[in-house]
Amino acid sequence: MKIKGFLQDVGGADRVTSLRRETINNASATPDPKDHIREISDRVHPGKKTYVVKEIRDASPSSKTYRLSPKDGIAPVFMAGQYMVIHQNIGQSVLTRAYSISSAPYEALSENGYIEFTVRKNRPYLVPDHLEKNLSVGDEIEVDLPFSDFFYQPLRDSKNVVALAGGSGITPFVSMAKEVAAGKLDINLTILYGSVKHNDIVCGDELSAAEKKADGKIKVINIMSDDPEWTGEKGFLSKEIIKKYSGEDPTYFFCGPRPMYELISGILKDMGVPGKRLRYEAMQQPGDASQIPGFPTENIGKTCHITVVRGISETTIEARMDEPVAVSLERAGIPVDCHCRAGECGYCRAKLLSGDIFVSPFGDGRRREDKEMGWFHSCSSYPKNDLRIKVPII
Ligand code: FES
């Protein structure tokens, strides 16, 4: 039987060959200007697209979830855990900010597909509060997606996934939990989520709903650091708590504030967890620069000048020395192609022509060649004195 099947395949190949010959013989001599492969790829993996805000709801007393539908009706493809970049024109500034997608991939691909992102209020650098005050249902917004390799990959990761989250770092795990609950992602997901008080839990209802629906494949453990009313786990995401809920040979995924990452990665190292078993999402620099190790604190509150060369034009702007160069450029209305805002992806790079910068040790993702040639990542570098820099025109 096997031999017959094999011979049938050979016969099939023959038919395909003759069909190809026929197609080539009958083809037009004029090249088809349409690139069909690119068309499909653009539909599946679009660059910047316009979305319409369909719904805005509270995700906690201090955060909101925005639901967006693609204006052209074609939803993007992404993996649970990835992030998107929103574009906002604020005054004369053109700002981009990265947010993890909190809805599940299957929700984007369903009829009337959508994506959601969840934002905490009262954050630095203008955008979250701007969204809160200015974005309404029916508005249009430009979004790039998806980015990052922060998602479960079966060839690399253990099926036993332990998610470690702090604050709004929970959002990529909300996406994963929904995907697991819908039977679209086959992993066992334990979420250890640290908050200060129970009111701070972001997307709590959605996580509970996913946990109930997932038939034992999802476990959510909330840990409160300062909540006398809380009857569950208390304190911080400690070694004891991580060990207690980890199970057999897990892959850890971390998303949360940078200082928390430093703590968690130390704990896991202490536990003997190999580096390949820890995945983390890039995190933007702390709003308060004095929290960055080695930051020249005498520069807090001071300003300097940055001369920006773009093509043949040259502009001099005022800049705060305790803000990343990218933020000063954005404040001056000079667009920067920021994605991760964590120093890792390199999209925001600029060339230092003169002056000195402080490069944050949190996520210094510059390549050796870039460093040697004077390129730096403007989202994670701070002026130490007057600068002259060259930025790409986008
Ligand atoms: S935006 Fe990714 S390195 Fe700056």
CSV table of C-alpha atoms and ligand atoms in Angstrom, one decimal:
chain,number,residue,atom,x,y,z
A,1,MET,CA,0.0,0.0,0.0
A,2,LYS,CA,2.8,2.4,0.9
A,3,ILE,CA,4.5,1.8,-2.5
A,4,LYS,CA,1.2,2.5,-4.3
A,5,GLY,CA,0.8,5.7,-2.3
A,6,PHE,CA,4.3,6.7,-3.2
A,7,LEU,CA,3.8,6.1,-6.9
A,8,GLN,CA,0.5,8.1,-6.8
A,9,ASP,CA,2.6,11.0,-5.4
A,10,VAL,CA,5.0,10.8,-8.2
A,11,GLY,CA,2.1,10.8,-10.7
A,12,GLY,CA,0.8,13.9,-8.9
A,13,ALA,CA,4.1,15.7,-9.2
A,14,ASP,CA,4.0,15.0,-12.9
A,15,ARG,CA,0.7,16.6,-13.3
A,16,VAL,CA,1.9,19.7,-11.3
A,17,THR,CA,4.9,19.9,-13.6
A,18,SER,CA,2.8,19.9,-16.8
A,19,LEU,CA,0.4,22.5,-15.2
A,20,ARG,CA,3.4,24.7,-14.4
A,21,ARG,CA,4.7,24.3,-18.0
A,22,GLU,CA,1.3,25.3,-19.4
A,23,THR,CA,1.1,28.3,-17.1
A,24,ILE,CA,4.5,29.5,-18.1
A,25,ASN,CA,3.8,29.0,-21.8
A,26,ASN,CA,0.5,30.9,-21.6
A,27,ALA,CA,1.9,33.7,-19.4
A,28,SER,CA,1.9,37.3,-20.6
A,29,ALA,CA,5.3,38.7,-21.8
A,30,THR,CA,4.5,41.9,-19.9
A,31,PRO,CA,5.4,41.6,-16.2
A,32,ASP,CA,2.5,41.7,-13.7
A,33,PRO,CA,3.2,44.9,-11.7
A,34,LYS,CA,1.3,43.4,-8.7
A,35,ASP,CA,3.3,41.7,-6.1
A,36,HIS,CA,0.8,39.2,-4.8
A,37,ILE,CA,3.0,37.7,-2.1
A,38,ARG,CA,3.7,41.2,-0.7
A,39,GLU,CA,0.0,42.0,-0.8
A,40,ILE,CA,-0.8,38.9,1.3
A,41,SER,CA,2.1,39.6,3.6
A,42,ASP,CA,1.0,43.2,4.1
A,43,ARG,CA,-2.5,42.1,5.0
A,44,VAL,CA,-1.3,39.5,7.5
A,45,HIS,CA,1.6,41.6,8.9
A,46,PRO,CA,0.6,45.3,8.3
A,47,GLY,CA,2.8,48.2,9.3
A,48,LYS,CA,1.0,51.2,10.7
A,49,LYS,CA,-2.7,50.9,10.4
A,50,THR,CA,-5.7,53.0,11.4
A,51,TYR,CA,-8.0,51.7,14.0
A,52,VAL,CA,-11.3,53.0,15.4
A,53,VAL,CA,-11.9,53.1,19.2
A,54,LYS,CA,-14.9,50.9,19.8
A,55,GLU,CA,-15.0,50.8,23.6
A,56,ILE,CA,-13.3,52.2,26.6
A,57,ARG,CA,-13.8,50.6,30.0
A,58,ASP,CA,-12.2,50.5,33.5
A,59,ALA,CA,-9.7,47.7,34.0
A,60,SER,CA,-9.2,48.9,37.6
A,61,PRO,CA,-9.8,52.2,39.5
A,62,SER,CA,-6.6,53.5,38.0
A,63,SER,CA,-6.5,51.9,34.5
A,64,LYS,CA,-8.5,51.7,31.3
A,65,THR,CA,-8.8,49.2,28.5
A,66,TYR,CA,-9.2,50.5,25.0
A,67,ARG,CA,-10.8,48.3,22.3
A,68,LEU,CA,-9.8,49.1,18.7
A,69,SER,CA,-11.2,47.7,15.5
A,70,PRO,CA,-9.2,47.9,12.2
A,71,LYS,CA,-10.8,50.6,10.0
A,72,ASP,CA,-10.3,48.4,6.9
A,73,GLY,CA,-11.8,45.4,8.7
A,74,ILE,CA,-8.7,43.3,8.4
A,75,ALA,CA,-7.4,42.3,11.8
A,76,PRO,CA,-3.7,41.8,12.4
A,77,VAL,CA,-2.0,38.5,13.4
A,78,PHE,CA,0.0,38.5,16.6
A,79,MET,CA,1.1,36.2,19.4
A,80,ALA,CA,-0.2,36.4,23.0
A,81,GLY,CA,2.4,38.4,24.9
A,82,GLN,CA,3.4,40.8,22.1
A,83,TYR,CA,3.1,44.6,22.2
A,84,MET,CA,1.9,47.3,19.8
A,85,VAL,CA,3.0,50.9,19.3
A,86,ILE,CA,0.5,53.7,19.3
A,87,HIS,CA,1.1,57.0,17.6
A,88,GLN,CA,-0.3,60.2,19.0
A,89,ASN,CA,0.0,63.8,17.9
A,90,ILE,CA,0.1,65.9,21.0
A,91,GLY,CA,0.5,69.7,20.5
A,92,GLN,CA,3.5,70.0,18.2
A,93,SER,CA,4.9,66.6,19.4
A,94,VAL,CA,4.5,63.3,17.6
A,95,LEU,CA,4.7,60.6,20.3
A,96,THR,CA,4.8,56.9,20.1
A,97,ARG,CA,4.3,54.5,23.1
A,98,ALA,CA,4.4,50.8,23.3
A,99,TYR,CA,1.7,48.8,25.1
A,100,SER,CA,1.3,45.1,25.5
A,101,ILE,CA,-1.8,43.8,23.8
A,102,SER,CA,-4.3,42.6,26.5
A,103,SER,CA,-6.8,40.9,24.2
A,104,ALA,CA,-6.2,37.4,22.8
A,105,PRO,CA,-5.0,36.7,19.2
A,106,TYR,CA,-8.2,34.6,18.6
A,107,GLU,CA,-10.3,37.7,19.4
A,108,ALA,CA,-8.6,39.6,16.6
A,109,LEU,CA,-9.2,36.9,14.1
A,110,SER,CA,-12.9,36.4,15.0
A,111,GLU,CA,-15.8,38.1,13.2
A,112,ASN,CA,-15.6,41.9,14.0
A,113,GLY,CA,-12.1,41.2,15.3
A,114,TYR,CA,-10.4,43.7,17.6
A,115,ILE,CA,-7.4,44.3,19.7
A,116,GLU,CA,-7.2,45.8,23.2
A,117,PHE,CA,-4.6,47.6,25.2
A,118,THR,CA,-4.7,48.6,28.9
A,119,VAL,CA,-3.1,51.7,30.3
A,120,ARG,CA,-2.4,52.9,33.8
A,121,LYS,CA,-3.2,56.6,34.5
A,122,ASN,CA,-0.8,59.2,36.0
A,123,ARG,CA,2.3,57.9,34.2
A,124,PRO,CA,5.1,60.1,33.1
A,125,TYR,CA,5.8,61.3,29.5
A,126,LEU,CA,2.4,62.7,28.6
A,127,VAL,CA,0.7,59.8,26.7
A,128,PRO,CA,-1.4,57.8,29.3
A,129,ASP,CA,-3.0,60.9,30.7
A,130,HIS,CA,-3.5,62.3,27.2
A,131,LEU,CA,-5.3,59.1,26.2
A,132,GLU,CA,-7.5,59.3,29.3
A,133,LYS,CA,-8.5,62.9,28.6
A,134,ASN,CA,-8.7,62.9,24.8
A,135,LEU,CA,-9.4,59.5,23.3
A,136,SER,CA,-13.1,58.8,22.9
A,137,VAL,CA,-15.2,56.1,21.3
A,138,GLY,CA,-15.4,56.7,17.6
A,139,ASP,CA,-11.9,58.3,17.4
A,140,GLU,CA,-9.3,57.0,15.0
A,141,ILE,CA,-5.8,56.1,16.2
A,142,GLU,CA,-2.7,54.8,14.3
A,143,VAL,CA,-1.1,51.7,15.6
A,144,ASP,CA,1.9,49.5,14.6
A,145,LEU,CA,2.0,45.9,15.6
A,146,PRO,CA,3.1,43.4,16.6
A,147,PHE,CA,6.5,43.5,18.2
A,148,SER,CA,8.8,41.5,20.5
A,149,ASP,CA,9.5,37.8,21.0
A,150,PHE,CA,7.8,37.7,24.4
A,151,PHE,CA,5.5,34.8,23.6
A,152,TYR,CA,5.4,31.1,24.2
A,153,GLN,CA,7.5,29.1,21.7
A,154,PRO,CA,7.0,25.3,22.1
A,155,LEU,CA,10.5,24.5,20.8
A,156,ARG,CA,12.2,26.7,23.3
A,157,ASP,CA,9.9,27.0,26.4
A,158,SER,CA,8.5,24.5,28.9
A,159,LYS,CA,4.8,23.9,28.8
A,160,ASN,CA,4.8,24.8,32.4
A,161,VAL,CA,4.8,28.6,32.2
A,162,VAL,CA,5.1,30.8,35.3
A,163,ALA,CA,4.2,34.4,34.7
A,164,LEU,CA,5.7,36.9,37.1
A,165,ALA,CA,4.0,40.3,36.9
A,166,GLY,CA,4.0,43.6,38.7
A,167,GLY,CA,1.5,46.5,38.2
A,168,SER,CA,0.4,47.0,34.6
A,169,GLY,CA,3.0,44.3,33.6
A,170,ILE,CA,0.0,41.9,33.9
A,171,THR,CA,-1.4,42.8,30.5
A,172,PRO,CA,0.6,40.4,28.2
A,173,PHE,CA,-0.5,37.6,30.6
A,174,VAL,CA,-4.1,38.6,30.3
A,175,SER,CA,-3.8,37.9,26.6
A,176,MET,CA,-2.1,34.6,27.2
A,177,ALA,CA,-4.7,33.6,29.8
A,178,LYS,CA,-7.6,34.3,27.4
A,179,GLU,CA,-5.9,32.3,24.7
A,180,VAL,CA,-5.4,29.4,27.1
A,181,ALA,CA,-9.0,29.6,28.3
A,182,ALA,CA,-10.2,29.5,24.7
A,183,GLY,CA,-8.2,26.3,24.1
A,184,LYS,CA,-6.0,28.1,21.5
A,185,LEU,CA,-2.7,27.9,23.5
A,186,ASP,CA,-1.7,24.6,25.1
A,187,ILE,CA,0.2,25.5,28.2
A,188,ASN,CA,-0.3,25.4,31.9
A,189,LEU,CA,-0.2,29.0,33.1
A,190,THR,CA,0.5,30.1,36.7
A,191,ILE,CA,0.3,33.8,37.2
A,192,LEU,CA,2.0,35.3,40.2
A,193,TYR,CA,0.9,38.9,40.3
A,194,GLY,CA,2.2,41.5,42.7
A,195,SER,CA,0.2,44.6,43.6
A,196,VAL,CA,0.2,47.1,46.5
A,197,LYS,CA,-3.5,46.9,47.3
A,198,HIS,CA,-6.3,44.8,45.8
A,199,ASN,CA,-7.7,47.9,44.2
A,200,ASP,CA,-4.5,48.0,42.1
A,201,ILE,CA,-5.2,44.7,40.4
A,202,VAL,CA,-5.5,45.4,36.7
A,203,CYS,CA,-7.9,43.3,34.5
A,204,GLY,CA,-8.8,41.2,37.7
A,205,ASP,CA,-12.3,40.2,36.4
A,206,GLU,CA,-10.9,39.1,33.0
A,207,LEU,CA,-8.2,37.0,34.8
A,208,SER,CA,-10.8,35.4,37.1
A,209,ALA,CA,-13.1,34.6,34.1
A,210,ALA,CA,-10.2,33.0,32.2
A,211,GLU,CA,-9.1,31.0,35.3
A,212,LYS,CA,-12.7,29.6,35.7
A,213,LYS,CA,-13.0,28.7,32.1
A,214,ALA,CA,-9.6,27.1,31.7
A,215,ASP,CA,-10.4,23.8,33.5
A,216,GLY,CA,-7.4,23.9,35.8
A,217,LYS,CA,-4.9,25.1,33.2
A,218,ILE,CA,-4.7,28.6,34.7
A,219,LYS,CA,-3.9,29.5,38.3
A,220,VAL,CA,-3.8,33.2,39.3
A,221,ILE,CA,-2.2,34.1,42.6
A,222,ASN,CA,-2.4,37.7,43.7
A,223,ILE,CA,0.2,38.9,46.2
A,224,MET,CA,-0.4,42.2,48.1
A,225,SER,CA,2.5,44.2,49.5
A,226,ASP,CA,0.5,46.6,51.7
A,227,ASP,CA,-3.1,45.6,52.1
A,228,PRO,CA,-4.3,44.7,55.6
A,229,GLU,CA,-7.7,43.5,54.3
A,230,TRP,CA,-6.1,41.0,51.9
A,231,THR,CA,-6.5,37.4,53.1
A,232,GLY,CA,-4.4,35.8,50.3
A,233,GLU,CA,-0.6,35.8,49.8
A,234,LYS,CA,1.1,38.9,51.3
A,235,GLY,CA,4.4,40.6,50.9
A,236,PHE,CA,6.5,40.7,47.7
A,237,LEU,CA,7.2,38.2,44.9
A,238,SER,CA,9.7,36.4,47.1
A,239,LYS,CA,11.8,33.3,46.5
A,240,GLU,CA,9.5,31.4,48.8
A,241,ILE,CA,6.4,32.3,46.9
A,242,ILE,CA,8.0,31.7,43.5
A,243,LYS,CA,9.2,28.2,44.7
A,244,LYS,CA,5.8,27.4,46.2
A,245,TYR,CA,3.9,27.8,42.9
A,246,SER,CA,6.5,27.0,40.3
A,247,GLY,CA,6.0,23.2,39.7
A,248,GLU,CA,8.3,21.1,37.5
A,249,ASP,CA,11.0,22.8,35.3
A,250,PRO,CA,9.0,25.9,34.4
A,251,THR,CA,9.8,28.7,31.9
A,252,TYR,CA,9.4,32.0,33.7
A,253,PHE,CA,8.0,35.1,31.9
A,254,PHE,CA,8.5,38.4,33.6
A,255,CYS,CA,6.8,41.7,32.9
A,256,GLY,CA,6.8,44.7,35.3
A,257,PRO,CA,8.8,47.7,36.5
A,258,ARG,CA,12.6,47.6,35.9
A,259,PRO,CA,13.6,47.5,39.6
A,260,MET,CA,11.3,44.5,40.1
A,261,TYR,CA,13.0,42.8,37.2
A,262,GLU,CA,16.5,43.2,38.8
A,263,LEU,CA,15.1,41.7,42.0
A,264,ILE,CA,13.3,38.7,40.3
A,265,SER,CA,16.2,37.9,38.0
A,266,GLY,CA,18.5,37.8,41.1
A,267,ILE,CA,16.1,35.4,42.9
A,268,LEU,CA,15.8,33.1,39.9
A,269,LYS,CA,19.6,33.0,39.6
A,270,ASP,CA,19.8,32.2,43.2
A,271,MET,CA,17.3,29.3,42.7
A,272,GLY,CA,19.6,27.9,39.9
A,273,VAL,CA,17.2,28.7,37.1
A,274,PRO,CA,19.2,28.7,33.8
A,275,GLY,CA,19.1,31.9,31.8
A,276,LYS,CA,17.2,30.2,28.9
A,277,ARG,CA,14.3,29.6,31.3
A,278,LEU,CA,13.7,33.3,32.0
A,279,ARG,CA,12.0,35.5,29.4
A,280,TYR,CA,11.3,39.1,30.0
A,281,GLU,CA,9.6,41.9,28.3
A,282,ALA,CA,11.6,45.1,27.6
A,283,MET,CA,10.7,47.8,30.0
A,284,GLN,CA,11.0,51.5,29.5
A,285,GLN,CA,13.3,53.6,31.6
A,286,PRO,CA,12.0,54.7,35.0
A,287,GLY,CA,10.2,58.1,35.0
A,288,ASP,CA,12.5,59.2,37.8
A,289,ALA,CA,16.0,59.1,36.4
A,290,SER,CA,17.6,59.1,39.9
A,291,GLN,CA,16.4,55.4,40.1
A,292,ILE,CA,18.9,54.5,37.4
A,293,PRO,CA,22.1,53.1,38.8
A,294,GLY,CA,25.0,55.5,38.0
A,295,PHE,CA,22.8,58.3,36.8
A,296,PRO,CA,24.6,61.7,37.5
A,297,THR,CA,22.0,63.0,40.0
A,298,GLU,CA,23.6,66.5,39.9
A,299,ASN,CA,21.8,66.8,36.5
A,300,ILE,CA,18.3,66.3,37.9
A,301,GLY,CA,16.2,69.3,37.0
A,302,LYS,CA,18.8,70.9,34.8
A,303,THR,CA,18.6,71.7,31.1
A,304,CYS,CA,21.0,71.8,28.2
A,305,HIS,CA,20.8,72.3,24.4
A,306,ILE,CA,20.7,69.7,21.7
A,307,THR,CA,21.5,70.6,18.1
A,308,VAL,CA,19.7,68.2,15.9
A,309,VAL,CA,20.9,67.5,12.3
A,310,ARG,CA,18.3,65.9,10.0
A,311,GLY,CA,19.3,65.7,6.4
A,312,ILE,CA,20.4,69.3,5.5
A,313,SER,CA,18.4,71.0,8.2
A,314,GLU,CA,19.7,71.8,11.7
A,315,THR,CA,17.6,72.8,14.8
A,316,THR,CA,18.6,73.6,18.3
A,317,ILE,CA,16.2,72.5,21.1
A,318,GLU,CA,16.2,72.8,24.8
A,319,ALA,CA,16.4,69.5,26.6
A,320,ARG,CA,16.1,68.3,30.2
A,321,MET,CA,19.1,66.4,31.4
A,322,ASP,CA,17.0,64.0,33.4
A,323,GLU,CA,14.9,62.9,30.4
A,324,PRO,CA,15.9,60.6,27.6
A,325,VAL,CA,17.0,62.4,24.4
A,326,ALA,CA,14.1,60.8,22.6
A,327,VAL,CA,11.6,62.5,24.9
A,328,SER,CA,13.2,65.9,24.3
A,329,LEU,CA,13.0,65.3,20.6
A,330,GLU,CA,9.4,64.4,20.8
A,331,ARG,CA,8.6,67.4,23.0
A,332,ALA,CA,10.1,69.6,20.2
A,333,GLY,CA,8.0,67.9,17.6
A,334,ILE,CA,10.8,65.9,16.0
A,335,PRO,CA,9.5,62.4,15.3
A,336,VAL,CA,11.5,59.5,16.6
A,337,ASP,CA,10.8,55.9,15.5
A,338,CYS,CA,10.5,54.5,19.0
A,339,HIS,CA,9.2,51.0,19.6
A,340,CYS,CA,10.4,49.3,22.8
A,341,ARG,CA,11.5,52.5,24.6
A,342,ALA,CA,13.8,50.2,26.6
A,343,GLY,CA,17.1,50.6,24.8
A,344,GLU,CA,16.9,47.2,23.2
A,345,CYS,CA,15.4,47.3,19.7
A,346,GLY,CA,17.5,50.1,18.2
A,347,TYR,CA,14.8,51.7,16.1
A,348,CYS,CA,15.3,55.1,17.9
A,349,ARG,CA,19.0,55.3,17.2
A,350,ALA,CA,20.8,58.6,16.6
A,351,LYS,CA,24.4,59.5,16.0
A,352,LEU,CA,26.4,61.5,18.6
A,353,LEU,CA,28.4,64.2,16.7
A,354,SER,CA,29.6,66.0,19.8
A,355,GLY,CA,29.0,66.2,23.6
A,356,ASP,CA,28.5,63.5,26.2
A,357,ILE,CA,25.7,61.2,27.1
A,358,PHE,CA,24.8,58.9,30.0
A,359,VAL,CA,23.5,55.5,28.7
A,360,SER,CA,21.2,53.7,31.1
A,361,PRO,CA,22.5,50.3,32.1
A,362,PHE,CA,18.9,49.1,32.0
A,363,GLY,CA,18.7,47.4,28.6
A,364,ASP,CA,21.7,48.9,26.8
A,365,GLY,CA,21.1,47.0,23.6
A,366,ARG,CA,23.6,48.8,21.4
A,367,ARG,CA,25.7,46.6,19.1
A,368,ARG,CA,29.5,46.8,19.4
A,369,GLU,CA,29.8,48.3,15.9
A,370,ASP,CA,27.2,51.0,16.7
A,371,LYS,CA,29.0,52.0,19.9
A,372,GLU,CA,32.3,52.3,18.0
A,373,MET,CA,30.6,54.4,15.3
A,374,GLY,CA,29.0,56.8,17.9
A,375,TRP,CA,25.4,55.6,17.5
A,376,PHE,CA,23.2,55.5,20.6
A,377,HIS,CA,19.6,54.6,21.5
A,378,SER,CA,17.9,57.9,22.2
A,379,CYS,CA,15.1,56.3,24.3
A,380,SER,CA,17.7,55.3,27.0
A,381,SER,CA,20.4,57.9,26.8
A,382,TYR,CA,20.5,61.2,28.6
A,383,PRO,CA,22.5,64.4,27.8
A,384,LYS,CA,25.3,65.2,30.2
A,385,ASN,CA,26.0,68.5,28.5
A,386,ASP,CA,25.1,70.3,25.2
A,387,LEU,CA,24.9,67.8,22.3
A,388,ARG,CA,25.1,67.8,18.6
A,389,ILE,CA,23.3,64.7,17.2
A,390,LYS,CA,22.2,63.4,13.8
A,391,VAL,CA,18.8,61.7,13.6
A,392,PRO,CA,17.2,59.8,10.7
A,393,ILE,CA,14.3,61.5,8.9
A,394,ILE,CA,11.2,59.3,9.3
B,1,FES,S1,12.9,52.4,21.0
B,1,FES,FE1,13.9,50.5,21.1
B,1,FES,S2,15.9,51.0,21.6
B,1,FES,FE2,14.9,52.9,21.6
